[in-house]
CSV table of C-alpha atoms in Angstrom, one decimal:
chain,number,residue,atom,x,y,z
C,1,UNK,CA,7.0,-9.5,-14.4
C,2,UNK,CA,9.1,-6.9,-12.8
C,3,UNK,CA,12.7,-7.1,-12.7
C,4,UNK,CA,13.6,-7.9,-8.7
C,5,UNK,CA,17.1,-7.4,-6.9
C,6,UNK,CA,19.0,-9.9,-7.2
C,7,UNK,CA,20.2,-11.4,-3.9
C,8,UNK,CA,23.2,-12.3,-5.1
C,9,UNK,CA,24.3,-8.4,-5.4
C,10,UNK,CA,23.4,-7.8,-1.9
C,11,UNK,CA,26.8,-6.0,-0.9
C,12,UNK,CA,25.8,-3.1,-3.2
C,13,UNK,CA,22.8,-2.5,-0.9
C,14,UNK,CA,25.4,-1.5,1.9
C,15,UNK,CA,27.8,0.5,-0.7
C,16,UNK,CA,29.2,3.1,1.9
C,17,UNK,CA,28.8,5.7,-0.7
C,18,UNK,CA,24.8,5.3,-0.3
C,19,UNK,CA,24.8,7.0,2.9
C,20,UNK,CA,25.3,10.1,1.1
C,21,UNK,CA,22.5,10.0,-1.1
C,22,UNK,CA,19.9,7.4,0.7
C,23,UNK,CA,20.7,8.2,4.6
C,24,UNK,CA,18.1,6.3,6.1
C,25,UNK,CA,18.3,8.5,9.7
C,26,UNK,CA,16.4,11.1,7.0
C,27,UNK,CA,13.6,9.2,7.3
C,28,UNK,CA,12.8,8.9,11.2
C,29,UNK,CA,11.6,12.0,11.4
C,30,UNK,CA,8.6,11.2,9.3
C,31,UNK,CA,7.5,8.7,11.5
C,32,UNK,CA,4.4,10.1,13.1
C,33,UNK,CA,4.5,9.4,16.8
C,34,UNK,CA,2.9,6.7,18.5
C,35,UNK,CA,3.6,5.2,21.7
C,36,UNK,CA,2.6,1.2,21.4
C,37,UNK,CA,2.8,-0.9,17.8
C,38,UNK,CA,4.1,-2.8,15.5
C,39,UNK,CA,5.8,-1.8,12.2
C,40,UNK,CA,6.9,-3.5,9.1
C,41,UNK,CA,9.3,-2.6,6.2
C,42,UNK,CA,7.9,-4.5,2.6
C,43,UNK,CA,10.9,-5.5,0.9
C,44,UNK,CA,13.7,-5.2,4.0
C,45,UNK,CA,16.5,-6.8,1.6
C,46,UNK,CA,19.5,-6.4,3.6
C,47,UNK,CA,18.2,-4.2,6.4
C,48,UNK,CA,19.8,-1.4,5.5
C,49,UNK,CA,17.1,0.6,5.8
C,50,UNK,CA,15.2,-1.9,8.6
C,51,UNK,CA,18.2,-1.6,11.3
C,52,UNK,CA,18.4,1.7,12.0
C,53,UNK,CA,14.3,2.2,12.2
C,54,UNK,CA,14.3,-1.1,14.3
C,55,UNK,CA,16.5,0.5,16.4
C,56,UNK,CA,14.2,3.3,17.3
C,57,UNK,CA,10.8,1.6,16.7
C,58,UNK,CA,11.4,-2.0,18.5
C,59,UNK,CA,11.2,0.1,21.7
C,60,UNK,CA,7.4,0.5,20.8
C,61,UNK,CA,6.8,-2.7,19.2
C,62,UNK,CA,7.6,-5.7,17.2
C,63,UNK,CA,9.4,-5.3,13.5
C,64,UNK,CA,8.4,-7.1,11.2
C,65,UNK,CA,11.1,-7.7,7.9
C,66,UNK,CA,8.8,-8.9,5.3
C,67,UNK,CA,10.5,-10.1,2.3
C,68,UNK,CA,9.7,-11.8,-0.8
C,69,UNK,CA,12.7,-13.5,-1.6
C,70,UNK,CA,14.0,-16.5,0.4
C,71,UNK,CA,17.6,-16.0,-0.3
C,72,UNK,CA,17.4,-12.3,1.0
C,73,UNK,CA,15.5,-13.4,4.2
C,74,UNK,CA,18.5,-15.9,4.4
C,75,UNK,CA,21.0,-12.5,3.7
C,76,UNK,CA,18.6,-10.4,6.0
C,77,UNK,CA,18.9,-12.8,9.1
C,78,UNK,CA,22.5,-13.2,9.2
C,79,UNK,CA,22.8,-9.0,9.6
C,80,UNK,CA,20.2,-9.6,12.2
C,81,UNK,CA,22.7,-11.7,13.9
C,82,UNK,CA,23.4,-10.4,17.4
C,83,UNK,CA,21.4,-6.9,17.4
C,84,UNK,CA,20.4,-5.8,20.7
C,85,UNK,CA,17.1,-5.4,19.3
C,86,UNK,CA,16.6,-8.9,17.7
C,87,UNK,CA,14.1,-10.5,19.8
C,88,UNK,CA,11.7,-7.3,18.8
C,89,UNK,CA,12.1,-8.2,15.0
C,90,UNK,CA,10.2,-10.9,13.1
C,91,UNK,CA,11.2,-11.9,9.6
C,92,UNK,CA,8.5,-12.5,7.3
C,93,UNK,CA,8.6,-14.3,4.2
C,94,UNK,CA,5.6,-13.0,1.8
C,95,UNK,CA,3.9,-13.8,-1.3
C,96,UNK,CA,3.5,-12.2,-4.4
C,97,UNK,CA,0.4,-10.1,-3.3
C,98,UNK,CA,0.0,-11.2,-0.1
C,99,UNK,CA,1.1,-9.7,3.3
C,100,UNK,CA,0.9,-12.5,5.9
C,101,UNK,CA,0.2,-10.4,8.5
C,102,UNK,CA,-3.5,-9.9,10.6
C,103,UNK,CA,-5.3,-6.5,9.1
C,104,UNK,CA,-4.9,-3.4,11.2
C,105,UNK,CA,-1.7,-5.0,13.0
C,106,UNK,CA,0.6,-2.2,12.3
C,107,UNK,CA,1.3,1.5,13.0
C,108,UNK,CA,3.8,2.5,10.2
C,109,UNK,CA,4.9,0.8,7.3
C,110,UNK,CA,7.2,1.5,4.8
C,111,UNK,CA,8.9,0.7,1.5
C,112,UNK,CA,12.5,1.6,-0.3
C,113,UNK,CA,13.0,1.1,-3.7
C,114,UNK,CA,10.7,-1.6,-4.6
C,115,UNK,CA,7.3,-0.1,-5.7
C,116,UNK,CA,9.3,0.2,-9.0
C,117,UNK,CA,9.7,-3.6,-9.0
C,118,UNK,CA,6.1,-4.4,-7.8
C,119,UNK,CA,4.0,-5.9,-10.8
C,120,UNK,CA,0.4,-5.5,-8.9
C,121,UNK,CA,1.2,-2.4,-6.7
C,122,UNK,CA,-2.4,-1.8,-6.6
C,123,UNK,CA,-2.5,-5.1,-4.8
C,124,UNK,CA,0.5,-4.9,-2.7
C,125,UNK,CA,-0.9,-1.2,-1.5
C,126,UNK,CA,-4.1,-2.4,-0.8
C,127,UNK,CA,-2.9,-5.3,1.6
C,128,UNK,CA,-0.5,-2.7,3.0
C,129,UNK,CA,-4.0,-0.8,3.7
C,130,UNK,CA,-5.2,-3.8,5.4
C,131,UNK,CA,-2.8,-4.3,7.6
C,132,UNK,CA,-2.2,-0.5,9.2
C,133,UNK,CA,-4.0,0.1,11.9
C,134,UNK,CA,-6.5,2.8,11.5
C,135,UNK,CA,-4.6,5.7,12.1
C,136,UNK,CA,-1.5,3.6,10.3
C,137,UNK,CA,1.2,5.1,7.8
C,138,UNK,CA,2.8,4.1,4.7
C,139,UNK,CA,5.9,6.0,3.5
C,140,UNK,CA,7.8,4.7,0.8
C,141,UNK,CA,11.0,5.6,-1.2
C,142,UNK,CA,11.9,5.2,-4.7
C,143,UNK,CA,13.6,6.4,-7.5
C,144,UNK,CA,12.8,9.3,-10.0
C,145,UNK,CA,12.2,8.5,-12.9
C,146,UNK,CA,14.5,10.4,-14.8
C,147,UNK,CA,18.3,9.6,-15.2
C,148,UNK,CA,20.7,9.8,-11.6
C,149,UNK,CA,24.4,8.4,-11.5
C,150,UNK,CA,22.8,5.4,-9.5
C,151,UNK,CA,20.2,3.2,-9.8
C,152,UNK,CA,18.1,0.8,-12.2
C,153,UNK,CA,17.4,1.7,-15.7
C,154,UNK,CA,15.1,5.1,-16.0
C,155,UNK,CA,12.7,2.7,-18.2
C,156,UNK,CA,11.9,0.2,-15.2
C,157,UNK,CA,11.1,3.3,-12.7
C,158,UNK,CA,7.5,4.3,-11.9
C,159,UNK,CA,6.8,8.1,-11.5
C,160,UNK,CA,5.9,9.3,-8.6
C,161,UNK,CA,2.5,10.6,-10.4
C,162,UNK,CA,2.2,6.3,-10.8
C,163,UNK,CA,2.5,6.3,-6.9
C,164,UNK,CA,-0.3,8.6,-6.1
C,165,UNK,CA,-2.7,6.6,-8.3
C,166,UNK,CA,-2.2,3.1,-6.8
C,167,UNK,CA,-2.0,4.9,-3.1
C,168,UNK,CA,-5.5,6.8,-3.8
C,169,UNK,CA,-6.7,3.1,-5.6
C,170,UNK,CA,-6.2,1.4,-2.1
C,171,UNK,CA,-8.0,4.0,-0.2
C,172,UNK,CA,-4.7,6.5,1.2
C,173,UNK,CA,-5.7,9.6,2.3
C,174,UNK,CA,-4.0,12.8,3.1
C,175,UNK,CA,-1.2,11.6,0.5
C,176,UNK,CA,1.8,14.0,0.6
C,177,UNK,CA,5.7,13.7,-0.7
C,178,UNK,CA,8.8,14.8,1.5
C,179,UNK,CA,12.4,16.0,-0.3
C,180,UNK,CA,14.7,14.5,1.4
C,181,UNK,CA,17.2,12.6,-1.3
C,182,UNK,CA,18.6,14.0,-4.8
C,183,UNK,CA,17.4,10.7,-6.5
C,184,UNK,CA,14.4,9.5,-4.8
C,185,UNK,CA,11.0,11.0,-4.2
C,186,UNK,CA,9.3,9.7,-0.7
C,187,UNK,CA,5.3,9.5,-0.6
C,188,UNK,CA,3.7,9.8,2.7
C,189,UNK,CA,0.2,8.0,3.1
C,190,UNK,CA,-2.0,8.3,5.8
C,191,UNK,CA,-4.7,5.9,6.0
C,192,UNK,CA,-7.7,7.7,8.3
């Protein structure tokens, strides 16, 4: 199985030094625009990515946080505390391989640094097919594999190459990456 973050480090997830390598207001602007829908970040840990999208995309629709671990929903709804936008965010706790959420539910979805720690991403790519709406979008972030100053170890990474082929697998099209962060590459999927 692959090696998951482990909730107890959560406070590394909101290092202030991150900001300069991982700015999450980077991606926004990859978001394609859509005036009604959901969206959902797979693996929203701490939020630190998920607050500042939810800030933007809650005006169009409901976010869903969907995490696998219990004791980072736990960490994830105590950030949630009292966010203007709270009652436009749903916390969803998922299985393995399984997005509990109804196919073609959601406009943009995406992920930061955990197809590296996926076991099936196959799997997890195809439900994340499922569940975009037709014209839907999956972006996701993670690290190069090659060394960087941060990060998990270069020998649990998947390549970017990796990416493509599980993305293609679940039926992406018009598959494209984005430079946006010295240490991560970020995949853009589209699914019509």
């Amino acid at each position: 199985m692959a090696h998951l973050f482990d909730p107890n480090h959560v406070t590394r997830l909101h290092d202030p030094e991150r900001k300069s390598f991982q700015d999450p207001a980077l991606l926004l602007p990859l978001i394609r625009p859509f005036d009604r829908g959901d969206s959902a970040e797979i693996g929203a840990g701490s939020g630190y990515f998920f607050f500042p999208l939810a800030e933007v995309l809650s005006r169009r629709g409901t976010c869903h946080a969907v995490e696998l671990q219990p004791g980072m929903v736990e960490h994830f709804n105590r950030e949630l505390g009292s966010k203007p936008f709270r009652d436009l965010v749903r916390t969803v706790l998922s299985e393995k391989d399984r997005i509990p959420l109804p196919d073609g539910s959601v406009e943009v979805v995406w992920m930061v640094n955990v197809f590296h720690e996926l076991t099936h991403p196959r799997e997890i790519f195809s439900e994340i097919f499922r569940i975009l709406s037709p014209s839907g979008q999956c972006l996701v972030v993670d690290w190069m594999k090659e060394p960087t100053p941060k990060g998990p170890p270069q020998e649990e990474r998947k390549s970017e190459v990796d990416l493509y082929d599980s993305l293609i697998a679940a039926g992406f099209v018009k598959i494209r990456s984005h430079d946006l962060y010295p240490y991560h590459y970020v995949v853009e999927a589209l699914k019509n």
